[in-house]
Amino acid sequence: MLGRVRTAVAQLVGGPGPAPAAQPPRDSPAPPRVPPGPSACRGPPAGGGFSRPAFLQLGAEELRRAGDHAGRAVQSPRETRGRLPWSTGYAEVINAGKSQHNEDQACCEVVLVDRRCSPRCNPAPKGCTGEAEGGRGGLCFHYWGLFDGHAGSGAAVMASKLLHLHISDQLRDLVDILQDSSPPPLCLPSDSRVLPAERNRAPLAEADAELPNDALPRFHLEKAVSCESLVIGAIENAFKRMDEQIEREQTTRLVAGGCCVLAVVYLLGKVYVANAGDSRAIIIRNGEIIPMSREFTPETERQRLQVLGFLRPELLGNEFTHLEFPRRIQHKELGKKMLYRDQNMNGWAYKRIEEDDLKFPLIYGEGKKARVMATIGVTRGLGDHDLKVYNSNIYIKPFLSCVPEVRVYDLTQYEHCPDDVLVLATDGLWDVTSDREVADVVTEVLMGYEPNDPCRYTMAACGLVVRSRGALKERGWRLADDKLGSGDDISVFVIPLDGPGNYTR
Amino acid sequence: MLGRVRTAVAQLVGGPGPAPAAQPPRDSPAPPRVPPGPSACRGPPAGGGFSRPAFLQLGAEELRRAGDHAGRAVQSPRETRGRLPWSTGYAEVINAGKSQHNEDQACCEVVLVDRRCSPRCNPAPKGCTGEAEGGRGGLCFHYWGLFDGHAGSGAAVMASKLLHLHISDQLRDLVDILQDSSPPPLCLPSDSRVLPAERNRAPLAEADAELPNDALPRFHLEKAVSCESLVIGAIENAFKRMDEQIEREQTTRLVAGGCCVLAVVYLLGKVYVANAGDSRAIIIRNGEIIPMSREFTPETERQRLQVLGFLRPELLGNEFTHLEFPRRIQHKELGKKMLYRDQNMNGWAYKRIEEDDLKFPLIYGEGKKARVMATIGVTRGLGDHDLKVYNSNIYIKPFLSCVPEVRVYDLTQYEHCPDDVLVLATDGLWDVTSDREVADVVTEVLMGYEPNDPCRYTMAACGLVVRSRGALKERGWRLADDKLGSGDDISVFVIPLDGPGNYTR
């Protein structure tokens, strides 16, 4: 039912050399296509010891410079090499030395979704070649993705090349449904295609339903499901399929580490912001800040993790306790009373310390130092299938979720001016720059350019990166107020929200 | 460590006759006391076939009238019989016939908390008699509770008589800590008492901690815990202890059904609103509405329940599936594709229908008709330990939570005028009256009385009940706009927020 994506991606995630074009789902007759146009997203990325986003089109020398931890030159797309869709602005900078390569990755694409070919549809005629079928065309979505890798860049690189194809694959069953004005059918025939004539049939009568237990009360209910929630489901499942593919690759090839993902899909007038990790998205509209994501960390997901540790104690490997304590307990404190929180509590209470409480807490530390089983500081994302607690056989992955939270913003509900933007950035930016400061920098930079100057969004993205990186002084990278700048990789998209009507701007 | 409450409460929850005074925790030398003063909450409730809140002080004839489903007379405290603390307003009305008795219960108390006596503190001197110890007094909290029973009134009656004593018991360890201006100690000596001299000692050095696994990184962290979060923890644990007590009683005596609980604690300047169920609390301040609770239903807690069904499938008894479908599936639809949501999804997607999907969904129905395993429409509360799926051996209780969500409102942060109130009501009110309508009714009624007239809050409560019950017309109970009135039990507290400075008003 669900398309599988080819596993021949060794070059994508392996060593040097140009990456191949992204691989389409295995059982799809027509590969997802990138339409011709101003998109600068295509083309093979430059080779080298590591990979930067294809749309930057960096040459060998540029790539070397982008990887220089001392200079930390800000990278952004060159106007002369074509423009990103909607004149999207982008900028990035490498970390100050915390990892060898820039482990952030980015992707910006326009993707055409062909309807899935029915199993009965053989031999494959023109309807299976990506052409419009039955007189109706496919679906087109715009896509932006930020991938913040950790413990290696393999998962981030792979996801940056393939996640949008998984989204496309999940949408293929929905091409007709989403373009129809009537509500989605609750049930589809077994060949998975919906022909327009089938759409308005009466719901199946339930009176003759064969209930597994006749004693149960019979409900005659139908829940209304919106097209919007179908797109959300498609994005959620695409993340799961992407994660499964990374797992398959990790068994045979080196796909190192994991990555947080912040992905945006623009489809049929709505912006879907999907977040799994600690990147962040905000909309700045008329100077007002609208949060479009929340972060998933050991602190924000404490209870989800504790519930799992409580219900499946074997996952804690006899080394960890699902209880939270405000500090480590010493053996000599046995019998005393210590503050704790269990999986059901938001408050704290005292409990008498028992032998079991001396185990290391499943969640420990505060803020950026909070960790799951003393190992990882984010609780959602892709990859990390082989991640274990140091010097143990305890896997972290069961506690991590690959499912994003998806928020929806209806672009058609508001009039947007050229200064209204969606900002996506990895945590390297948000660690040192608040939402309000981001909005102020964006507004200030945009004011310096004509509203119809397409380079203004790239300049805003560069402004944000420079502000968060700071300047190199005697005592390291410093912000204007002399506070420590971000030593992390930083990647930023600035997406104008009046874009849909201005593709060619 | 945790106080157990005496189990001799048969009369409380059993048949007719006056209920005894509430029982104190078993191992507490000094019973929680109600201070002398204007409180009308004390005294035994009137006897009869069922029980109404003690503070109503209903006589036999009044009790009969309160139980009349045809007349549905609104009940409220009589001014002549003493006033509730803070001049709190209260009103209630029985249902239109959906159950024999009014299954709502209410409680309003002022409770004095004595510090717990240390085990070393023997023989019990004056410090264990409820007198102030070491020159410092106990703690006093104000308390309001609404209990919406279902499947019998036993659990609601029992909780209405005892929950505040469990809260008091949980707070006994905290008497000194909460009155001290320094942050709570993370660890207490084993006798559980904190003497003032111990409070400001340096945190225990962790360098010499005996780690269970030396390979784990050592953190030198201490989490700050606020007094507020200790009170939240105390309330959460009080709900758990109350639920355990109901369970113990249910094994030996008839404590029928379960109940939703909405409880408010005012302590040291802050209002703690604890909700477990589908009652609701809002603050109306200067005409603005501030939600102080959210409802816990199969729909709002879908993912929590689905996660449990997924991780512990044996709880579903081979009759239910943890997946959600928008309607029942027929056997003949096997092999087709149906919309579904699993425990991780917020969106919907299609899946091919398999044999297992024909089971009844764990969560089914919409709005007020949504049910857990086709049985119960609320997912938090007390009791229900013996509740099973009809004609089966499948217990519902594992899916229900007795833990409330506690929200805090700092009374000292705002100047309150006499029209600023906290409204608590059972779902019988909110089913037909919106937050805005409640605010409008309250404002309108209060305007009809002098600001210093103490009966105005009772009149506001009565106004809310009358508005939501409607008037008896030819086609049943109807609201002013001829829509159907609430046929449920309705109970309302209207609590003025400038109360703390006006105890005697």
JSON list of C-alpha atoms in Angstrom, two decimals, chain B residues 341-413:
[
{"chain": "B", "resi": 341, "resn": "ARG", "atom": "CA", "xyz": [-5.60, 7.32, 13.13]},
{"chain": "B", "resi": 342, "resn": "ASP", "atom": "CA", "xyz": [-3.09, 5.52, 15.33]},
{"chain": "B", "resi": 343, "resn": "GLN", "atom": "CA", "xyz": [-1.68, 6.62, 18.68]},
{"chain": "B", "resi": 344, "resn": "ASN", "atom": "CA", "xyz": [0.92, 8.87, 17.04]},
{"chain": "B", "resi": 345, "resn": "MET", "atom": "CA", "xyz": [-1.24, 10.62, 14.46]},
{"chain": "B", "resi": 346, "resn": "ASN", "atom": "CA", "xyz": [-3.24, 13.80, 14.56]},
{"chain": "B", "resi": 347, "resn": "GLY", "atom": "CA", "xyz": [-4.11, 13.59, 10.88]},
{"chain": "B", "resi": 348, "resn": "TRP", "atom": "CA", "xyz": [-5.95, 10.80, 9.09]},
{"chain": "B", "resi": 349, "resn": "ALA", "atom": "CA", "xyz": [-4.73, 8.35, 6.44]},
{"chain": "B", "resi": 350, "resn": "TYR", "atom": "CA", "xyz": [-6.10, 5.36, 4.55]},
{"chain": "B", "resi": 351, "resn": "LYS", "atom": "CA", "xyz": [-5.20, 1.81, 5.49]},
{"chain": "B", "resi": 352, "resn": "ARG", "atom": "CA", "xyz": [-6.27, -1.50, 4.01]},
{"chain": "B", "resi": 353, "resn": "ILE", "atom": "CA", "xyz": [-8.89, -3.08, 6.26]},
{"chain": "B", "resi": 354, "resn": "GLU", "atom": "CA", "xyz": [-7.71, -6.26, 7.95]},
{"chain": "B", "resi": 355, "resn": "GLU", "atom": "CA", "xyz": [-9.51, -8.73, 10.20]},
{"chain": "B", "resi": 356, "resn": "ASP", "atom": "CA", "xyz": [-8.19, -6.98, 13.32]},
{"chain": "B", "resi": 357, "resn": "ASP", "atom": "CA", "xyz": [-9.71, -3.68, 12.25]},
{"chain": "B", "resi": 358, "resn": "LEU", "atom": "CA", "xyz": [-13.20, -5.16, 12.60]},
{"chain": "B", "resi": 359, "resn": "LYS", "atom": "CA", "xyz": [-12.87, -4.98, 16.37]},
{"chain": "B", "resi": 360, "resn": "PHE", "atom": "CA", "xyz": [-14.68, -2.14, 18.10]},
{"chain": "B", "resi": 361, "resn": "PRO", "atom": "CA", "xyz": [-12.53, 1.02, 18.33]},
{"chain": "B", "resi": 362, "resn": "LEU", "atom": "CA", "xyz": [-11.17, 1.91, 21.79]},
{"chain": "B", "resi": 363, "resn": "ILE", "atom": "CA", "xyz": [-12.37, 5.49, 21.22]},
{"chain": "B", "resi": 364, "resn": "TYR", "atom": "CA", "xyz": [-15.62, 5.91, 19.38]},
{"chain": "B", "resi": 365, "resn": "GLY", "atom": "CA", "xyz": [-18.14, 8.66, 18.85]},
{"chain": "B", "resi": 366, "resn": "GLU", "atom": "CA", "xyz": [-18.00, 12.44, 18.76]},
{"chain": "B", "resi": 367, "resn": "GLY", "atom": "CA", "xyz": [-18.57, 15.20, 21.30]},
{"chain": "B", "resi": 368, "resn": "LYS", "atom": "CA", "xyz": [-20.84, 14.21, 24.19]},
{"chain": "B", "resi": 369, "resn": "LYS", "atom": "CA", "xyz": [-21.32, 10.79, 22.56]},
{"chain": "B", "resi": 370, "resn": "ALA", "atom": "CA", "xyz": [-17.62, 9.89, 22.51]},
{"chain": "B", "resi": 371, "resn": "ARG", "atom": "CA", "xyz": [-16.94, 6.81, 24.65]},
{"chain": "B", "resi": 372, "resn": "VAL", "atom": "CA", "xyz": [-14.01, 4.74, 25.89]},
{"chain": "B", "resi": 373, "resn": "MET", "atom": "CA", "xyz": [-14.69, 1.13, 24.92]},
{"chain": "B", "resi": 374, "resn": "ALA", "atom": "CA", "xyz": [-18.32, 2.04, 24.26]},
{"chain": "B", "resi": 375, "resn": "THR", "atom": "CA", "xyz": [-18.80, 2.62, 27.98]},
{"chain": "B", "resi": 376, "resn": "ILE", "atom": "CA", "xyz": [-17.77, 5.93, 29.53]},
{"chain": "B", "resi": 377, "resn": "GLY", "atom": "CA", "xyz": [-17.60, 9.51, 28.31]},
{"chain": "B", "resi": 378, "resn": "VAL", "atom": "CA", "xyz": [-15.05, 10.96, 30.72]},
{"chain": "B", "resi": 379, "resn": "THR", "atom": "CA", "xyz": [-11.43, 9.85, 31.09]},
{"chain": "B", "resi": 380, "resn": "ARG", "atom": "CA", "xyz": [-10.39, 11.32, 34.44]},
{"chain": "B", "resi": 381, "resn": "GLY", "atom": "CA", "xyz": [-11.96, 11.15, 37.86]},
{"chain": "B", "resi": 382, "resn": "LEU", "atom": "CA", "xyz": [-12.22, 9.01, 40.96]},
{"chain": "B", "resi": 383, "resn": "GLY", "atom": "CA", "xyz": [-13.79, 5.58, 41.45]},
{"chain": "B", "resi": 384, "resn": "ASP", "atom": "CA", "xyz": [-15.05, 3.29, 38.66]},
{"chain": "B", "resi": 385, "resn": "HIS", "atom": "CA", "xyz": [-12.73, 0.54, 39.86]},
{"chain": "B", "resi": 386, "resn": "ASP", "atom": "CA", "xyz": [-15.27, -2.14, 39.12]},
{"chain": "B", "resi": 387, "resn": "LEU", "atom": "CA", "xyz": [-16.57, -0.67, 35.87]},
{"chain": "B", "resi": 388, "resn": "LYS", "atom": "CA", "xyz": [-16.48, -3.19, 33.02]},
{"chain": "B", "resi": 389, "resn": "VAL", "atom": "CA", "xyz": [-17.46, -3.19, 29.38]},
{"chain": "B", "resi": 390, "resn": "TYR", "atom": "CA", "xyz": [-21.04, -4.45, 29.18]},
{"chain": "B", "resi": 391, "resn": "ASN", "atom": "CA", "xyz": [-21.32, -8.23, 29.18]},
{"chain": "B", "resi": 392, "resn": "SER", "atom": "CA", "xyz": [-17.55, -8.73, 29.27]},
{"chain": "B", "resi": 393, "resn": "ASN", "atom": "CA", "xyz": [-14.67, -9.07, 31.67]},
{"chain": "B", "resi": 394, "resn": "ILE", "atom": "CA", "xyz": [-12.81, -6.03, 30.36]},
{"chain": "B", "resi": 395, "resn": "TYR", "atom": "CA", "xyz": [-12.08, -3.36, 32.96]},
{"chain": "B", "resi": 396, "resn": "ILE", "atom": "CA", "xyz": [-12.23, 0.33, 32.03]},
{"chain": "B", "resi": 397, "resn": "LYS", "atom": "CA", "xyz": [-10.26, 1.65, 35.01]},
{"chain": "B", "resi": 398, "resn": "PRO", "atom": "CA", "xyz": [-6.75, 1.19, 33.53]},
{"chain": "B", "resi": 399, "resn": "PHE", "atom": "CA", "xyz": [-7.68, 3.75, 30.89]},
{"chain": "B", "resi": 400, "resn": "LEU", "atom": "CA", "xyz": [-8.99, 6.30, 33.38]},
{"chain": "B", "resi": 401, "resn": "SER", "atom": "CA", "xyz": [-6.69, 8.66, 35.23]},
{"chain": "B", "resi": 402, "resn": "CYS", "atom": "CA", "xyz": [-7.36, 9.95, 38.73]},
{"chain": "B", "resi": 403, "resn": "VAL", "atom": "CA", "xyz": [-4.68, 12.65, 38.39]},
{"chain": "B", "resi": 404, "resn": "PRO", "atom": "CA", "xyz": [-5.99, 16.19, 37.97]},
{"chain": "B", "resi": 405, "resn": "GLU", "atom": "CA", "xyz": [-4.49, 18.94, 35.89]},
{"chain": "B", "resi": 406, "resn": "VAL", "atom": "CA", "xyz": [-3.69, 21.76, 38.30]},
{"chain": "B", "resi": 407, "resn": "ARG", "atom": "CA", "xyz": [-3.62, 25.38, 37.14]},
{"chain": "B", "resi": 408, "resn": "VAL", "atom": "CA", "xyz": [-2.44, 28.19, 39.36]},
{"chain": "B", "resi": 409, "resn": "TYR", "atom": "CA", "xyz": [-3.70, 31.75, 39.61]},
{"chain": "B", "resi": 410, "resn": "ASP", "atom": "CA", "xyz": [-1.77, 34.19, 41.77]},
{"chain": "B", "resi": 411, "resn": "LEU", "atom": "CA", "xyz": [-4.35, 36.35, 43.52]},
{"chain": "B", "resi": 412, "resn": "THR", "atom": "CA", "xyz": [-1.68, 38.77, 44.70]},
{"chain": "B", "resi": 413, "resn": "GLN", "atom": "CA", "xyz": [-0.69, 39.67, 41.15]}
]
